[in-house]
Amino acid sequence: MTTAVAPADSPEQQASHKLNTGKTIAFFLAFVALAAVILTPIAGLAMPAKIALGMLAFAVIMWVSEAVSYPVSAVMIVGLIAIMLTFAVDPETGEAIGASKGLSIAMSGFSSSAVALVAAALALATAMQATGLHRRLALYVLKFAGEKVSNIVIGAIVISIILAFFVPSATARAGAVVPILMGMVAAFGLAKESKLAALLVITATQAVSIWNVGIKTAAAQNLVAVGFIEDQMGQTVSWGQWFIWAAPWSILMSIALYFIMRAAIKPEVESIDGGRELVEKQLAEMGPMTGAEKRLTAIAVLLLFFWATEGVLHPISSATITIVAVGFMLMPVIGVMDWKYAQQQINWGTLVVFAAGISLGKFLLDTGAATWLSEATFGAIGLSSMPILAAIALVSLFNILIHLGFASATSLASALIPVFIALAATLDVPNGGIGFVIIQQFVICFGFLLPVSAPQNMLAYGTGAFTSKQFLRTGIPLTIVAYLLILLLSATYWNWIGLV
């Protein structure tokens, strides 16, 4: 009698086992780090501040390792802060903080106006998906681009720029453009792994990341920074102000993107015969603009107008304007979707992660933990005594490197912006250091190097159009140019307009 031999695990199964083991180790390591920070005597830090530092270590390990999903880690962060503060001693009163105040601190991020803006932005992105308006806009641009590859590359960049104004979700913007580009490649008879596919898809994806910087409402991580700035620095950053500061960088980067992509990836052909016909066919299949698309167009244009004129023609905040716009989108007759659809399609986990990140950052700042961390790291190298350009250069480089470990720029902003706000207070810069913090937020948006650096990168990578090596080949020169442009504008344009 022979004994059956169990089949050996496939390489994919072995990799999955290793990944799960690594996540399990990271999960327990996060709790060990939390306990170690809390139990270690730190001169000048009260228990609430040590809890804040411990929670930062816990969060970073969870976010970098993705031991659990981001929404789950967010719920854990809020719960742990509330529990530990219940028993922690308030250094001002000498008594336990208590459950009520502890929960209030842990949930503070959920009351931020920035969270309301993110929620409204998610609803706006959902409305675009419900009507297909963003896809129609992309098709119109590609129709005018024609069939030459160079023009289609420009078209992919232009689409990303246009959609950044109206679609406050990088993933949604990439999701609108990438399938159309892949369809054009397939129509020409090339494989999805072709160099042409890699060129077009990577271009569109990198352009999305570039314009995450240029438009305040284009990415959730920008709203994290704005929320901290308003709460801790007492300064409001309007949509128009952000655009004046950031758009020149994004415009220059868009030009650089074209030349870098054309140099880095040489496609098999320089013209896609039948490409225009394919786009026209897809437009014909969509039919004429529906009533919902027309109404959404009107709402989006009005929304953009009110965003751009905030603080100039009216005092209404971006958050208030966006919430009102979403209200119109959900109304009977004049709306474009109903609540049931919105409830099913909106990624509520994103909102929880965002709010928990705000809570953690506010906790770090209010307890003085962010200031201590800034002094212990950047203060140790004498950053406060350096010229502002040198400080921006060093901190930006640190920012770029640490982003390699984060798959979420929102989480990265939650971890770093509080530290940068504390650091800015020690620098000799105008306007209380708001410019320094804003510039570092621009750098946080860099996701050019790896597919795992941003959700839109992963969406595009999932098509199989390019390899990690191809993405890195374009990402390295893009990151270098982006970094040099940060320094150039810091020394010139941003200095001239008084940002730094």
Short mmCIF file of C-alpha atoms in Angstrom, two decimals:
data_model
loop_
_atom_site.label_atom_id
_atom_site.label_comp_id
_atom_site.label_asym_id
_atom_site.label_seq_id
_atom_site.Cartn_x
_atom_site.Cartn_y
_atom_site.Cartn_z
CA MET A 1 0.00 0.00 0.00
CA THR A 2 1.43 3.32 -1.05
CA THR A 3 1.02 6.53 0.87
CA ALA A 4 -0.24 9.52 -1.07
CA VAL A 5 2.20 12.38 -1.12
CA ALA A 6 0.69 15.82 -0.66
CA PRO A 7 1.45 18.08 -3.59
CA ALA A 8 4.06 20.75 -2.92
CA ASP A 9 2.87 24.31 -2.62
CA SER A 10 3.19 26.38 -5.76
CA PRO A 11 5.56 29.38 -5.72
CA GLU A 12 2.49 31.64 -5.46
CA GLN A 13 1.22 29.73 -2.41
CA GLN A 14 4.66 29.82 -0.78
CA ALA A 15 4.86 33.58 -1.36
CA SER A 16 1.38 33.98 0.12
CA HIS A 17 2.39 32.00 3.23
CA LYS A 18 5.50 34.16 3.67
CA LEU A 19 3.43 37.32 3.24
CA ASN A 20 0.88 36.21 5.82
CA THR A 21 3.65 35.24 8.24
CA GLY A 22 5.28 38.64 7.77
CA LYS A 23 1.98 40.42 8.42
CA THR A 24 1.39 38.38 11.57
CA ILE A 25 4.85 39.28 12.88
CA ALA A 26 4.27 42.95 12.04
CA PHE A 27 0.89 42.88 13.81
CA PHE A 28 2.46 41.76 17.09
CA LEU A 29 5.51 43.99 16.55
CA ALA A 30 3.20 47.03 16.42
CA PHE A 31 1.90 46.24 19.91
CA VAL A 32 5.44 45.60 21.17
CA ALA A 33 6.55 49.00 19.83
CA LEU A 34 3.56 50.68 21.47
CA ALA A 35 4.33 49.09 24.84
CA ALA A 36 8.06 49.83 24.55
CA VAL A 37 7.50 53.55 23.94
CA ILE A 38 5.00 53.87 26.78
CA LEU A 39 7.19 51.99 29.28
CA THR A 40 10.44 53.77 28.35
CA PRO A 41 11.19 56.80 30.58
CA ILE A 42 11.43 59.91 28.37
CA ALA A 43 12.50 63.13 30.06
CA GLY A 44 10.05 65.97 29.65
CA LEU A 45 7.21 63.86 28.27
CA ALA A 46 4.04 63.20 30.26
CA MET A 47 2.13 59.95 29.80
CA PRO A 48 -0.37 61.33 27.22
CA ALA A 49 2.56 62.43 25.03
CA LYS A 50 4.21 59.01 25.38
CA ILE A 51 0.93 57.36 24.41
CA ALA A 52 0.83 59.62 21.33
CA LEU A 53 4.37 58.61 20.33
CA GLY A 54 3.59 54.96 20.97
CA MET A 55 0.47 55.19 18.83
CA LEU A 56 2.49 56.80 16.05
CA ALA A 57 4.93 53.87 16.13
CA PHE A 58 1.98 51.45 16.19
CA ALA A 59 0.30 53.19 13.25
CA VAL A 60 3.43 53.39 11.11
CA ILE A 61 4.14 49.66 11.52
CA MET A 62 0.52 48.80 10.71
CA TRP A 63 0.43 51.10 7.68
CA VAL A 64 3.80 50.09 6.24
CA SER A 65 3.28 46.35 6.72
CA GLU A 66 -0.45 46.41 5.95
CA ALA A 67 -0.79 43.76 8.65
CA VAL A 68 -4.49 44.61 8.61
CA SER A 69 -6.42 46.76 6.16
CA TYR A 70 -6.21 50.53 6.53
CA PRO A 71 -9.79 50.93 7.81
CA VAL A 72 -9.26 48.20 10.42
CA SER A 73 -6.02 49.81 11.60
CA ALA A 74 -7.85 53.15 11.81
CA VAL A 75 -10.53 51.70 14.09
CA MET A 76 -7.80 50.09 16.23
CA ILE A 77 -5.96 53.42 16.54
CA VAL A 78 -9.07 55.25 17.72
CA GLY A 79 -9.98 52.48 20.17
CA LEU A 80 -6.49 52.18 21.66
CA ILE A 81 -6.14 55.94 22.14
CA ALA A 82 -9.50 56.07 23.92
CA ILE A 83 -8.73 53.09 26.20
CA MET A 84 -5.23 54.22 27.19
CA LEU A 85 -6.28 57.83 27.84
CA THR A 86 -9.08 56.62 30.10
CA PHE A 87 -6.46 55.52 32.64
CA ALA A 88 -3.67 58.01 31.82
CA VAL A 89 -2.98 60.84 34.25
CA ASP A 90 -3.59 64.38 33.02
CA PRO A 91 -0.35 66.31 33.82
CA GLU A 92 -2.33 69.51 34.43
CA THR A 93 -4.82 68.12 36.98
CA GLY A 94 -2.95 65.08 38.30
CA GLU A 95 -6.11 63.00 37.82
CA ALA A 96 -7.08 60.32 35.32
CA ILE A 97 -8.21 61.76 32.00
CA GLY A 98 -11.28 59.52 32.07
CA ALA A 99 -13.37 57.69 29.49
CA SER A 100 -15.39 60.68 28.25
CA LYS A 101 -12.44 62.99 27.59
CA GLY A 102 -10.32 60.11 26.28
CA LEU A 103 -12.97 59.17 23.72
CA SER A 104 -13.40 62.82 22.77
CA ILE A 105 -9.67 63.11 22.02
CA ALA A 106 -9.64 59.81 20.10
CA MET A 107 -12.63 60.88 17.98
CA SER A 108 -11.54 64.51 17.48
CA GLY A 109 -10.62 63.90 13.85
CA PHE A 110 -14.18 62.95 12.97
CA SER A 111 -15.36 66.50 13.73
CA SER A 112 -12.81 68.14 11.43
CA SER A 113 -14.19 70.16 8.52
CA ALA A 114 -11.60 68.42 6.35
CA VAL A 115 -13.41 65.12 6.94
CA ALA A 116 -16.65 66.68 5.71
CA LEU A 117 -14.83 67.86 2.58
CA VAL A 118 -13.39 64.39 1.95
CA ALA A 119 -16.83 62.81 2.39
CA ALA A 120 -18.32 65.28 -0.08
CA ALA A 121 -15.42 64.72 -2.49
CA LEU A 122 -15.99 60.96 -2.39
CA ALA A 123 -19.66 61.58 -3.20
CA LEU A 124 -18.66 63.82 -6.12
CA ALA A 125 -16.33 61.12 -7.48
CA THR A 126 -19.18 58.61 -7.13
CA ALA A 127 -21.49 60.93 -9.09
CA MET A 128 -18.92 61.05 -11.90
CA GLN A 129 -18.84 57.25 -11.98
CA ALA A 130 -22.65 57.04 -11.87
CA THR A 131 -23.04 59.23 -14.95
CA GLY A 132 -19.85 58.24 -16.80
CA LEU A 133 -19.11 61.93 -17.37
CA HIS A 134 -15.40 61.54 -16.57
CA ARG A 135 -15.11 58.79 -19.21
CA ARG A 136 -16.86 60.97 -21.80
CA LEU A 137 -14.44 63.82 -21.08
CA ALA A 138 -11.50 61.44 -21.52
CA LEU A 139 -12.87 60.16 -24.84
CA TYR A 140 -13.40 63.69 -26.16
CA VAL A 141 -9.78 64.61 -25.43
CA LEU A 142 -8.44 61.42 -27.06
CA LYS A 143 -10.64 62.04 -30.09
CA PHE A 144 -8.90 65.35 -30.66
CA ALA A 145 -5.49 63.78 -29.94
CA GLY A 146 -5.76 61.68 -33.08
CA GLU A 147 -3.67 58.60 -33.89
CA LYS A 148 -0.03 59.69 -33.48
CA VAL A 149 1.47 58.19 -30.34
CA SER A 150 3.11 61.49 -29.37
CA ASN A 151 -0.27 63.23 -29.52
CA ILE A 152 -1.97 60.44 -27.56
CA VAL A 153 0.71 60.76 -24.83
CA ILE A 154 -0.04 64.49 -24.66
CA GLY A 155 -3.74 63.64 -24.64
CA ALA A 156 -3.29 61.29 -21.68
CA ILE A 157 -1.57 64.09 -19.75
CA VAL A 158 -4.24 66.64 -20.70
CA ILE A 159 -7.02 64.27 -19.60
CA SER A 160 -5.39 63.90 -16.19
CA ILE A 161 -5.14 67.69 -15.87
CA ILE A 162 -8.79 68.29 -16.80
CA LEU A 163 -10.13 65.51 -14.58
CA ALA A 164 -8.07 66.76 -11.61
CA PHE A 165 -10.30 69.85 -11.51
CA PHE A 166 -13.54 67.89 -11.38
CA VAL A 167 -12.84 64.41 -9.99
CA PRO A 168 -11.47 64.54 -6.41
CA SER A 169 -10.15 60.98 -6.50
CA ALA A 170 -6.85 59.91 -8.05
CA THR A 171 -8.03 56.31 -8.35
CA ALA A 172 -11.24 57.35 -10.12
CA ARG A 173 -9.28 59.52 -12.56
CA ALA A 174 -6.91 56.69 -13.40
CA GLY A 175 -9.88 54.31 -13.64
CA ALA A 176 -11.47 56.55 -16.28
CA VAL A 177 -8.43 56.90 -18.52
CA VAL A 178 -6.50 53.60 -18.30
CA PRO A 179 -9.22 51.30 -19.77
CA ILE A 180 -9.63 53.59 -22.79
CA LEU A 181 -5.88 53.58 -23.47
CA MET A 182 -5.75 49.80 -23.10
CA GLY A 183 -8.62 49.54 -25.59
CA MET A 184 -6.69 51.58 -28.14
CA VAL A 185 -3.68 49.29 -27.76
CA ALA A 186 -5.85 46.18 -28.16
CA ALA A 187 -7.57 47.65 -31.23
CA PHE A 188 -4.19 47.97 -32.93
CA GLY A 189 -3.54 44.28 -32.28
CA LEU A 190 -0.72 44.70 -29.77
CA ALA A 191 -0.51 42.69 -26.56
CA LYS A 192 -1.37 44.34 -23.29
CA GLU A 193 2.29 43.80 -22.27
CA SER A 194 3.52 45.86 -25.24
CA LYS A 195 5.77 48.88 -24.84
CA LEU A 196 3.02 51.05 -26.28
CA ALA A 197 0.66 49.99 -23.50
CA ALA A 198 3.35 50.65 -20.90
CA LEU A 199 4.05 54.10 -22.35
CA LEU A 200 0.42 55.22 -22.39
CA VAL A 201 -0.70 53.72 -19.08
CA ILE A 202 2.34 54.85 -17.07
CA THR A 203 2.05 58.35 -18.57
CA ALA A 204 -1.59 58.66 -17.53
CA THR A 205 -0.89 57.29 -14.05
CA GLN A 206 2.10 59.54 -13.37
CA ALA A 207 0.14 62.54 -14.62
CA VAL A 208 -2.57 61.75 -12.08
CA SER A 209 0.04 61.86 -9.29
CA ILE A 210 1.53 65.09 -10.61
CA TRP A 211 -1.82 66.85 -10.49
CA ASN A 212 -2.52 65.56 -7.00
CA VAL A 213 -0.10 68.36 -6.14
CA GLY A 214 -1.56 71.02 -8.43
CA ILE A 215 -5.17 70.95 -7.20
CA LYS A 216 -6.12 71.16 -3.52
CA THR A 217 -9.20 68.96 -3.95
CA ALA A 218 -7.52 66.40 -6.22
CA ALA A 219 -6.33 64.15 -3.38
CA ALA A 220 -7.37 63.34 0.18
CA GLN A 221 -3.83 63.76 1.54
CA ASN A 222 -3.95 67.47 0.66
CA LEU A 223 -7.02 67.85 2.84
CA VAL A 224 -5.20 66.15 5.73
CA ALA A 225 -2.51 68.83 5.56
CA VAL A 226 -5.04 71.65 5.19
CA GLY A 227 -6.97 70.32 8.19
CA PHE A 228 -3.85 70.32 10.38
CA ILE A 229 -2.82 73.77 9.16
CA GLU A 230 -6.22 75.26 9.96
CA ASP A 231 -6.44 73.54 13.34
CA GLN A 232 -2.87 74.03 14.59
CA MET A 233 -1.57 77.07 12.70
CA GLY A 234 -4.82 79.02 12.56
CA GLN A 235 -4.50 79.72 8.84
CA THR A 236 -6.95 78.88 6.06
CA VAL A 237 -5.70 77.69 2.69
CA SER A 238 -8.25 78.45 -0.03
CA TRP A 239 -8.58 76.49 -3.27
CA GLY A 240 -7.26 79.48 -5.23
CA GLN A 241 -4.25 79.99 -2.96
CA TRP A 242 -3.27 76.35 -3.31
CA PHE A 243 -3.60 76.57 -7.10
CA ILE A 244 -1.38 79.67 -7.30
CA TRP A 245 1.26 77.94 -5.18
CA ALA A 246 1.14 74.45 -6.70
CA ALA A 247 -0.03 74.70 -10.31
CA PRO A 248 3.29 76.07 -11.71
CA TRP A 249 5.10 73.02 -10.31
CA SER A 250 2.53 70.64 -11.81
CA ILE A 251 2.63 72.40 -15.19
CA LEU A 252 6.43 72.15 -15.36
CA MET A 253 6.27 68.51 -14.23
CA SER A 254 3.69 67.71 -16.92
CA ILE A 255 6.07 69.03 -19.58
CA ALA A 256 8.94 67.04 -18.08
CA LEU A 257 6.72 63.94 -17.94
CA TYR A 258 6.19 64.00 -21.70
CA PHE A 259 9.90 64.10 -22.53
CA ILE A 260 10.88 61.58 -19.85
CA MET A 261 8.25 59.07 -21.01
CA ARG A 262 9.18 59.44 -24.68
CA ALA A 263 12.85 58.89 -23.83
CA ALA A 264 12.35 56.03 -21.36
CA ILE A 265 9.93 53.83 -23.31
CA LYS A 266 10.13 53.42 -27.09
CA PRO A 267 6.82 52.02 -28.44
CA GLU A 268 6.60 49.45 -31.23
CA VAL A 269 4.71 51.91 -33.44
CA GLU A 270 4.41 55.68 -33.66
CA SER A 271 0.83 55.72 -34.88
CA ILE A 272 -2.29 53.80 -33.83
CA ASP A 273 -4.24 53.25 -37.03
CA GLY A 274 -7.93 53.12 -36.22
CA GLY A 275 -7.43 54.72 -32.83
CA ARG A 276 -9.67 57.67 -33.62
CA GLU A 277 -12.36 55.35 -34.98
CA LEU A 278 -12.25 53.30 -31.78
CA VAL A 279 -12.73 56.42 -29.66
CA GLU A 280 -15.56 57.63 -31.89
CA LYS A 281 -17.20 54.20 -31.65
CA GLN A 282 -17.05 54.29 -27.86
CA LEU A 283 -18.51 57.80 -27.85
CA ALA A 284 -21.29 56.63 -30.18
CA GLU A 285 -22.02 53.71 -27.85
CA MET A 286 -22.37 56.17 -24.97
CA GLY A 287 -24.90 58.13 -27.01
CA PRO A 288 -25.63 61.83 -26.57
CA MET A 289 -25.09 63.43 -23.18
CA THR A 290 -27.81 62.36 -20.79
CA GLY A 291 -29.77 64.74 -18.62
CA ALA A 292 -27.82 63.51 -15.59
CA GLU A 293 -24.50 64.25 -17.31
CA LYS A 294 -25.64 67.75 -18.25
CA ARG A 295 -26.81 68.45 -14.71
CA LEU A 296 -23.57 67.11 -13.26
CA THR A 297 -21.57 69.24 -15.71
CA ALA A 298 -23.45 72.34 -14.57
CA ILE A 299 -22.94 71.46 -10.89
CA ALA A 300 -19.24 70.68 -11.42
CA VAL A 301 -18.58 73.94 -13.30
CA LEU A 302 -20.36 75.97 -10.62
CA LEU A 303 -18.47 74.06 -7.93
CA LEU A 304 -15.15 74.84 -9.61
CA PHE A 305 -16.14 78.52 -9.88
CA PHE A 306 -16.98 78.75 -6.17
CA TRP A 307 -13.81 76.84 -5.22
CA ALA A 308 -11.63 79.16 -7.30
CA THR A 309 -13.24 82.36 -5.95
CA GLU A 310 -13.19 81.35 -2.26
CA GLY A 311 -11.99 84.32 -0.23
CA VAL A 312 -12.13 86.58 -3.32
CA LEU A 313 -15.81 86.84 -4.27
CA HIS A 314 -17.31 85.08 -1.27
CA PRO A 315 -16.33 83.81 2.22
CA ILE A 316 -17.80 80.29 1.87
CA SER A 317 -15.29 77.49 2.56
CA SER A 318 -14.48 74.69 0.11
CA ALA A 319 -16.01 72.14 2.47
CA THR A 320 -19.32 74.01 2.71
CA ILE A 321 -19.50 74.55 -1.05
CA THR A 322 -18.81 70.88 -1.78
CA ILE A 323 -21.38 69.63 0.74
CA VAL A 324 -24.04 71.90 -0.81
CA ALA A 325 -23.11 70.62 -4.29
CA VAL A 326 -23.48 67.01 -3.14
CA GLY A 327 -26.88 67.92 -1.70
CA PHE A 328 -27.97 69.04 -5.17
CA MET A 329 -26.57 65.84 -6.71
CA LEU A 330 -28.73 63.74 -4.38
CA MET A 331 -31.95 65.73 -4.82
CA PRO A 332 -34.91 64.29 -6.75
CA VAL A 333 -35.41 65.51 -10.33
CA ILE A 334 -32.35 67.81 -10.44
CA GLY A 335 -29.92 65.29 -8.91
CA VAL A 336 -27.77 62.67 -10.65
CA MET A 337 -27.92 59.75 -8.20
CA ASP A 338 -29.91 58.58 -5.20
CA TRP A 339 -28.68 57.96 -1.66
CA LYS A 340 -28.94 54.17 -1.98
CA TYR A 341 -26.49 54.18 -4.91
CA ALA A 342 -24.13 56.60 -3.17
CA GLN A 343 -24.19 54.55 0.02
CA GLN A 344 -23.20 51.41 -1.88
CA GLN A 345 -20.48 52.99 -4.02
CA ILE A 346 -18.69 55.37 -1.65
CA ASN A 347 -15.64 53.87 0.04
CA TRP A 348 -16.50 54.68 3.65
CA GLY A 349 -13.28 53.03 4.82
CA THR A 350 -11.34 55.91 3.26
CA LEU A 351 -13.29 58.32 5.44
CA VAL A 352 -12.54 56.33 8.60
CA VAL A 353 -8.82 56.20 7.79
CA PHE A 354 -8.79 59.92 7.07
CA ALA A 355 -10.56 60.86 10.32
CA ALA A 356 -8.41 58.50 12.42
CA GLY A 357 -5.28 60.02 10.88
CA ILE A 358 -6.49 63.51 11.81
CA SER A 359 -7.18 62.31 15.38
CA LEU A 360 -3.69 60.84 15.70
CA GLY A 361 -2.00 63.92 14.28
CA LYS A 362 -3.97 66.28 16.50
CA PHE A 363 -3.12 64.07 19.49
CA LEU A 364 0.60 64.29 18.64
CA LEU A 365 0.45 68.07 18.35
CA ASP A 366 -1.72 68.79 21.39
CA THR A 367 0.40 66.67 23.75
CA GLY A 368 3.71 68.10 22.55
CA ALA A 369 4.81 64.71 21.20
CA ALA A 370 5.23 66.08 17.67
CA THR A 371 7.45 68.89 18.96
CA TRP A 372 9.58 66.42 20.94
CA LEU A 373 9.93 64.14 17.90
CA SER A 374 10.88 67.06 15.67
CA GLU A 375 13.56 68.23 18.11
CA ALA A 376 14.88 64.69 18.65
CA THR A 377 15.29 64.07 14.92
CA PHE A 378 15.64 67.25 12.84
CA GLY A 379 16.79 69.32 15.81
CA ALA A 380 19.65 66.90 16.41
CA ILE A 381 21.19 67.75 13.03
CA GLY A 382 20.80 71.49 13.58
CA LEU A 383 18.14 71.99 10.94
CA SER A 384 16.76 75.14 12.58
CA SER A 385 20.08 76.95 12.07
CA MET A 386 20.35 76.04 8.38
CA PRO A 387 19.23 78.28 5.49
CA ILE A 388 15.61 77.56 4.57
CA LEU A 389 16.56 76.11 1.18
CA ALA A 390 18.89 73.60 2.86
CA ALA A 391 16.14 72.68 5.33
CA ILE A 392 13.66 72.12 2.49
CA ALA A 393 16.23 70.05 0.59
CA LEU A 394 17.01 67.74 3.52
CA VAL A 395 13.45 67.28 4.76
CA SER A 396 12.14 66.72 1.21
CA LEU A 397 14.75 64.02 0.65
CA PHE A 398 13.74 62.36 3.92
CA ASN A 399 10.10 62.65 2.83
CA ILE A 400 10.74 60.95 -0.52
CA LEU A 401 12.67 58.08 1.07
CA ILE A 402 10.11 57.36 3.79
CA HIS A 403 7.33 57.31 1.18
CA LEU A 404 8.87 54.10 -0.17
CA GLY A 405 7.42 52.31 2.85
CA PHE A 406 3.92 53.75 2.55
CA ALA A 407 1.18 52.67 0.15
CA SER A 408 -1.10 55.50 1.27
CA ALA A 409 -0.16 59.16 0.99
CA THR A 410 -3.08 59.96 3.30
CA SER A 411 -1.52 57.87 6.06
CA LEU A 412 1.90 59.37 5.33
CA ALA A 413 0.47 62.88 5.67
CA SER A 414 -1.22 61.93 8.94
CA ALA A 415 2.13 60.73 10.32
CA LEU A 416 4.43 63.47 9.01
CA ILE A 417 2.50 66.74 8.74
CA PRO A 418 2.20 67.14 12.56
CA VAL A 419 5.98 66.73 12.83
CA PHE A 420 6.55 69.22 10.00
CA ILE A 421 4.24 71.76 11.69
CA ALA A 422 6.27 71.43 14.89
CA LEU A 423 9.50 71.73 12.89
CA ALA A 424 8.26 74.82 11.02
CA ALA A 425 7.86 76.63 14.34
CA THR A 426 11.65 76.40 14.84
CA LEU A 427 12.58 77.74 11.40
CA ASP A 428 13.10 81.36 10.36
CA VAL A 429 10.36 81.43 7.71
CA PRO A 430 7.45 83.81 6.95
CA ASN A 431 3.78 83.24 7.83
CA GLY A 432 4.55 80.95 10.74
CA GLY A 433 6.07 78.32 8.48
CA ILE A 434 2.92 77.50 6.50
CA GLY A 435 4.91 77.53 3.25
CA PHE A 436 7.38 74.97 4.57
CA VAL A 437 4.52 72.65 5.58
CA ILE A 438 2.72 73.11 2.24
CA ILE A 439 5.88 72.29 0.28
CA GLN A 440 6.37 69.11 2.29
CA GLN A 441 2.76 68.21 1.53
CA PHE A 442 3.58 68.58 -2.16
CA VAL A 443 6.43 66.09 -1.67
CA ILE A 444 4.14 63.68 0.19
CA CYS A 445 2.12 63.47 -3.05
CA PHE A 446 5.15 62.06 -4.89
CA GLY A 447 4.29 58.48 -5.79
CA PHE A 448 6.43 58.12 -8.88
CA LEU A 449 8.84 55.33 -7.96
CA LEU A 450 6.94 52.10 -7.30
CA PRO A 451 3.54 50.64 -8.22
CA VAL A 452 2.82 50.23 -4.49
CA SER A 453 3.47 53.92 -3.81
CA ALA A 454 -0.12 54.96 -4.59
CA PRO A 455 -3.54 53.33 -5.17
CA GLN A 456 -3.76 54.70 -8.73
CA ASN A 457 -0.41 53.07 -9.50
CA MET A 458 -1.71 49.72 -8.29
CA LEU A 459 -4.89 50.09 -10.34
CA ALA A 460 -2.81 50.65 -13.47
CA TYR A 461 -0.33 47.89 -12.54
CA GLY A 462 -3.25 45.48 -12.27
CA THR A 463 -3.85 45.78 -16.02
CA GLY A 464 -0.54 44.02 -16.72
CA ALA A 465 0.48 46.83 -19.08
CA PHE A 466 3.87 47.37 -17.46
CA THR A 467 6.38 45.83 -15.08
CA SER A 468 7.72 47.28 -11.84
CA LYS A 469 11.05 47.72 -13.60
CA GLN A 470 9.46 49.84 -16.34
CA PHE A 471 7.64 51.95 -13.77
CA LEU A 472 10.86 52.49 -11.83
CA ARG A 473 12.74 53.38 -15.02
CA THR A 474 10.38 56.31 -15.53
CA GLY A 475 9.89 57.01 -11.84
CA ILE A 476 13.55 57.66 -10.98
CA PRO A 477 14.07 60.55 -13.44
CA LEU A 478 10.59 61.88 -12.61
CA THR A 479 11.40 61.93 -8.90
CA ILE A 480 14.76 63.62 -9.50
CA VAL A 481 13.16 66.32 -11.65
CA ALA A 482 10.31 66.74 -9.15
CA TYR A 483 12.80 67.17 -6.30
CA LEU A 484 14.92 69.67 -8.24
CA LEU A 485 11.81 71.66 -9.19
CA ILE A 486 10.83 71.83 -5.51
CA LEU A 487 14.22 73.38 -4.77
CA LEU A 488 14.14 75.67 -7.82
CA LEU A 489 10.69 77.06 -7.03
CA SER A 490 11.59 77.40 -3.35
CA ALA A 491 14.53 79.59 -4.34
CA THR A 492 12.57 81.60 -6.92
CA TYR A 493 8.80 81.65 -7.43
CA TRP A 494 7.68 80.58 -3.95
CA ASN A 495 10.19 82.98 -2.44
CA TRP A 496 9.00 85.85 -4.65
CA ILE A 497 5.34 85.39 -3.69
CA GLY A 498 6.21 85.10 0.02
CA LEU A 499 5.39 81.43 0.53
CA VAL A 500 8.87 80.72 1.94
#
